[in-house]
Amino acid sequence: MKITFYGHSCALIETNGTHLLIDPFLTGNPLAPISAEDIHADYILLSHGHGDHYGDTEAIAKRTGATVIGNYEVVTYAQKNGVEKIHPMNCGGSFSFPFGRLKMTIAHHSSTMPDGSSGGVPCGLLLYLEGKVIYHAGDTALFKDMTLIGEEGLDFAILPIGDNFTMGIQDAARAVEFLSPHYVLPIHYNTFGYIVQDPNAFGKAVSAHSPECEVVILDPGQSIAL
Ligand code: NI
Ligand code: MN
């Protein structure tokens, strides 16, 4: 399996030849190393409705025929805007897809669609792929129930560290304590002026409290094999 970071919260997971694209905000993302016209997706997974996550969902889904997965409000919005293949879910629910199992977890944040309509509740994404467990937290504050997610035995966690809109470095390092993943990838930083952070400071905070966890800092466009 391969995980590629595309800046902000966008990640591509390639598993058994299937491309799972998470939160594809590329157009307007100053960190994006690839355009919405050039990226491939079989499924688009959305944590919530904000524009910096929903991003290029419609254009990519229409071009590739990808199925859009997210909470009910988010995917019906996509459908209303011309996306043909959708799969509605909601917080706490899981489903076995051809690529593996996906559970939508709680996230403490907000969720409004780009036109201001309701995006339902924000979610995190817990993926069971090839015997490994991967957690993309979406946008969230720190919450103690992350320990329940950690009990799943996480191989890889993808956590926001930008502060202001989500967890900052100290809370994200706390989240690593609750989640105890083998690897953690920091995201949702340095895209805008509000969320400027040094990922190496996050690395130091994690090493201090969770030395068994390896911090993976990827520049946009870089990948890690899992
Ligand atoms: Ni958000
Ligand atoms: Mn965001």
Short mmCIF file of C-alpha atoms and ligand atoms in Angstrom, two decimals:
data_model
loop_
_atom_site.label_atom_id
_atom_site.label_comp_id
_atom_site.label_asym_id
_atom_site.label_seq_id
_atom_site.Cartn_x
_atom_site.Cartn_y
_atom_site.Cartn_z
CA MET A 1 0.00 0.00 0.00
CA LYS A 2 1.19 3.53 -0.74
CA ILE A 3 0.12 6.78 0.91
CA THR A 4 0.83 10.07 -0.88
CA PHE A 5 0.35 13.48 0.74
CA TYR A 6 -0.92 16.23 -1.56
CA GLY A 7 -0.86 19.13 0.86
CA HIS A 8 -3.39 20.38 3.42
CA SER A 9 -5.64 17.35 4.21
CA CYS A 10 -5.45 15.63 0.87
CA ALA A 11 -4.00 12.12 0.80
CA LEU A 12 -4.13 9.35 -1.77
CA ILE A 13 -4.07 5.75 -0.59
CA GLU A 14 -3.29 3.15 -3.22
CA THR A 15 -4.36 -0.30 -2.06
CA ASN A 16 -4.41 -3.35 -4.31
CA GLY A 17 -4.58 -1.06 -7.34
CA THR A 18 -7.51 0.98 -6.00
CA HIS A 19 -7.05 4.73 -5.55
CA LEU A 20 -8.72 6.18 -2.45
CA LEU A 21 -8.51 9.97 -2.57
CA ILE A 22 -9.22 11.76 0.71
CA ASP A 23 -10.32 15.42 0.93
CA PRO A 24 -9.19 16.49 -2.57
CA PHE A 25 -8.58 20.22 -2.13
CA LEU A 26 -6.17 20.98 -5.00
CA THR A 27 -7.51 24.03 -6.87
CA GLY A 28 -6.72 27.02 -4.66
CA ASN A 29 -4.38 24.99 -2.46
CA PRO A 30 -0.98 26.70 -2.71
CA LEU A 31 0.74 23.49 -1.54
CA ALA A 32 -0.85 21.13 -4.08
CA PRO A 33 1.80 19.55 -6.33
CA ILE A 34 -0.78 18.11 -8.76
CA SER A 35 -3.85 19.52 -10.47
CA ALA A 36 -7.40 18.22 -10.22
CA GLU A 37 -7.19 17.37 -13.94
CA ASP A 38 -4.26 15.01 -13.44
CA ILE A 39 -5.18 13.03 -10.33
CA HIS A 40 -6.77 9.59 -10.46
CA ALA A 41 -9.40 8.32 -8.07
CA ASP A 42 -11.64 5.28 -7.83
CA TYR A 43 -13.22 6.52 -4.60
CA ILE A 44 -13.25 9.98 -3.02
CA LEU A 45 -13.55 9.93 0.77
CA LEU A 46 -14.69 13.13 2.47
CA SER A 47 -14.30 14.00 6.15
CA HIS A 48 -16.66 17.01 6.01
CA GLY A 49 -18.11 19.68 3.78
CA HIS A 50 -15.71 22.61 4.13
CA GLY A 51 -14.22 23.88 0.88
CA ASP A 52 -10.66 23.04 1.93
CA HIS A 53 -11.74 19.36 2.06
CA TYR A 54 -14.62 19.02 -0.43
CA GLY A 55 -12.41 20.95 -2.86
CA ASP A 56 -12.34 19.45 -6.36
CA THR A 57 -14.61 16.51 -5.52
CA GLU A 58 -17.17 17.26 -8.23
CA ALA A 59 -14.69 17.77 -11.08
CA ILE A 60 -12.62 14.70 -10.17
CA ALA A 61 -15.67 12.46 -9.68
CA LYS A 62 -17.20 13.56 -12.99
CA ARG A 63 -13.96 13.00 -14.90
CA THR A 64 -12.96 9.70 -13.30
CA GLY A 65 -16.34 8.21 -12.41
CA ALA A 66 -15.17 7.85 -8.81
CA THR A 67 -17.69 7.02 -6.09
CA VAL A 68 -17.96 9.78 -3.49
CA ILE A 69 -18.19 8.55 0.11
CA GLY A 70 -19.01 10.83 3.02
CA ASN A 71 -21.76 11.68 5.39
CA TYR A 72 -25.30 11.90 4.04
CA GLU A 73 -25.41 15.68 3.68
CA VAL A 74 -22.03 15.92 1.96
CA VAL A 75 -22.70 13.23 -0.65
CA THR A 76 -26.24 14.38 -1.45
CA TYR A 77 -24.76 17.84 -2.06
CA ALA A 78 -22.31 16.24 -4.50
CA GLN A 79 -25.18 14.36 -6.16
CA LYS A 80 -27.19 17.57 -6.49
CA ASN A 81 -24.19 19.05 -8.29
CA GLY A 82 -23.97 16.25 -10.83
CA VAL A 83 -21.90 13.50 -9.19
CA GLU A 84 -23.44 10.18 -10.21
CA LYS A 85 -21.92 7.61 -7.85
CA ILE A 86 -22.30 8.33 -4.14
CA HIS A 87 -22.32 6.31 -0.94
CA PRO A 88 -23.87 8.07 2.07
CA MET A 89 -22.66 7.17 5.56
CA ASN A 90 -22.68 8.85 8.94
CA CYS A 91 -20.72 9.11 12.12
CA GLY A 92 -20.27 5.75 13.87
CA GLY A 93 -21.26 3.71 10.84
CA SER A 94 -19.03 1.35 8.93
CA PHE A 95 -19.35 -0.47 5.61
CA SER A 96 -17.35 -3.11 3.76
CA PHE A 97 -16.42 -1.74 0.35
CA PRO A 98 -14.59 -3.74 -2.33
CA PHE A 99 -11.35 -2.03 -1.19
CA GLY A 100 -11.81 -2.76 2.52
CA ARG A 101 -13.83 -1.54 5.47
CA LEU A 102 -14.42 2.14 6.28
CA LYS A 103 -15.80 3.47 9.54
CA MET A 104 -16.71 7.10 9.99
CA THR A 105 -15.67 8.29 13.42
CA ILE A 106 -16.52 11.36 15.45
CA ALA A 107 -14.69 14.63 14.94
CA HIS A 108 -15.20 17.82 16.92
CA HIS A 109 -15.44 20.58 14.32
CA SER A 110 -18.12 22.09 12.04
CA SER A 111 -19.25 21.17 8.52
CA THR A 112 -20.82 23.61 6.06
CA MET A 113 -20.91 23.06 2.30
CA PRO A 114 -19.30 25.63 -0.03
CA ASP A 115 -22.73 27.22 -0.71
CA GLY A 116 -23.45 27.58 3.01
CA SER A 117 -25.90 24.66 3.24
CA SER A 118 -25.55 22.09 6.00
CA GLY A 119 -22.74 19.59 5.64
CA GLY A 120 -24.03 17.46 8.50
CA VAL A 121 -21.55 16.48 11.18
CA PRO A 122 -17.81 16.34 10.49
CA CYS A 123 -16.18 12.91 10.67
CA GLY A 124 -12.87 11.13 10.82
CA LEU A 125 -12.13 8.16 8.57
CA LEU A 126 -10.99 4.80 9.94
CA LEU A 127 -9.83 2.44 7.21
CA TYR A 128 -9.13 -1.29 7.43
CA LEU A 129 -6.99 -2.11 4.41
CA GLU A 130 -4.76 -5.12 3.72
CA GLY A 131 -4.78 -6.06 7.41
CA LYS A 132 -3.68 -2.56 8.43
CA VAL A 133 -5.62 0.16 10.20
CA ILE A 134 -5.33 3.76 9.00
CA TYR A 135 -6.98 6.76 10.64
CA HIS A 136 -7.45 10.14 8.94
CA ALA A 137 -8.79 12.44 11.66
CA GLY A 138 -10.24 15.06 9.32
CA ASP A 139 -10.52 18.40 11.06
CA THR A 140 -10.95 17.96 14.78
CA ALA A 141 -10.17 19.13 18.25
CA LEU A 142 -8.48 16.73 20.62
CA PHE A 143 -10.93 14.36 22.30
CA LYS A 144 -10.36 11.67 24.88
CA ASP A 145 -12.41 9.08 22.99
CA MET A 146 -9.51 8.87 20.56
CA THR A 147 -8.40 6.12 22.95
CA LEU A 148 -11.29 4.01 21.59
CA ILE A 149 -9.97 4.51 18.08
CA GLY A 150 -6.48 3.65 19.34
CA GLU A 151 -7.82 0.34 20.67
CA GLU A 152 -8.28 -0.72 17.04
CA GLY A 153 -4.47 -0.99 16.85
CA LEU A 154 -3.51 1.79 14.46
CA ASP A 155 -0.72 1.35 11.99
CA PHE A 156 -0.91 4.85 10.56
CA ALA A 157 -2.53 8.06 11.81
CA ILE A 158 -3.00 11.23 9.77
CA LEU A 159 -3.56 14.18 12.10
CA PRO A 160 -4.08 17.92 11.71
CA ILE A 161 -1.50 20.06 13.52
CA GLY A 162 -2.28 23.54 12.16
CA ASP A 163 -3.99 24.93 15.25
CA ASN A 164 -6.57 27.76 14.94
CA PHE A 165 -9.20 25.57 13.15
CA THR A 166 -8.09 22.17 14.51
CA MET A 167 -5.69 20.62 17.00
CA GLY A 168 -2.34 22.34 17.22
CA ILE A 169 1.01 20.71 17.85
CA GLN A 170 0.61 20.04 21.56
CA ASP A 171 -2.92 18.64 21.27
CA ALA A 172 -1.95 16.55 18.23
CA ALA A 173 0.96 15.11 20.23
CA ARG A 174 -1.55 14.30 22.97
CA ALA A 175 -3.72 12.64 20.30
CA VAL A 176 -0.77 10.41 19.39
CA GLU A 177 -0.65 9.30 23.04
CA PHE A 178 -4.36 8.38 22.88
CA LEU A 179 -4.13 6.72 19.46
CA SER A 180 -0.71 5.04 19.79
CA PRO A 181 -0.16 4.50 16.06
CA HIS A 182 3.06 3.06 14.62
CA TYR A 183 3.38 6.07 12.31
CA VAL A 184 1.89 9.55 12.32
CA LEU A 185 1.69 11.99 9.41
CA PRO A 186 1.02 15.65 10.28
CA ILE A 187 -1.32 17.53 7.93
CA HIS A 188 -3.45 20.70 7.73
CA TYR A 189 -0.60 23.17 8.28
CA ASN A 190 1.23 25.89 6.31
CA THR A 191 -1.56 26.19 3.74
CA PHE A 192 -2.80 29.55 5.01
CA GLY A 193 -1.52 32.23 7.32
CA TYR A 194 -3.69 31.05 10.21
CA ILE A 195 -2.14 27.60 10.33
CA VAL A 196 1.60 28.14 9.99
CA GLN A 197 3.40 25.44 12.01
CA ASP A 198 6.77 23.71 12.13
CA PRO A 199 6.17 19.97 11.63
CA ASN A 200 9.56 19.26 13.23
CA ALA A 201 8.26 20.80 16.46
CA PHE A 202 5.41 18.29 16.26
CA GLY A 203 7.99 15.58 15.71
CA LYS A 204 9.85 16.63 18.85
CA ALA A 205 6.64 16.71 20.91
CA VAL A 206 5.71 13.20 19.74
CA SER A 207 9.21 11.85 20.40
CA ALA A 208 9.08 13.24 23.93
CA HIS A 209 5.78 11.57 24.85
CA SER A 210 5.41 8.66 22.39
CA PRO A 211 8.94 7.55 21.47
CA GLU A 212 7.59 4.31 19.96
CA CYS A 213 5.70 6.27 17.29
CA GLU A 214 7.57 7.27 14.14
CA VAL A 215 6.73 10.73 12.79
CA VAL A 216 6.55 10.80 9.01
CA ILE A 217 6.86 14.31 7.61
CA LEU A 218 6.06 14.38 3.91
CA ASP A 219 6.38 17.32 1.55
CA PRO A 220 3.36 17.61 -0.73
CA GLY A 221 3.80 15.02 -3.47
CA GLN A 222 5.89 12.65 -1.34
CA SER A 223 4.77 9.11 -0.53
CA ILE A 224 5.37 6.39 2.02
CA ALA A 225 5.01 2.66 1.43
CA LEU A 226 3.19 0.81 4.18
NI NI B 1 -12.96 22.17 8.29
MN MN B 2 -9.95 22.26 7.15
#
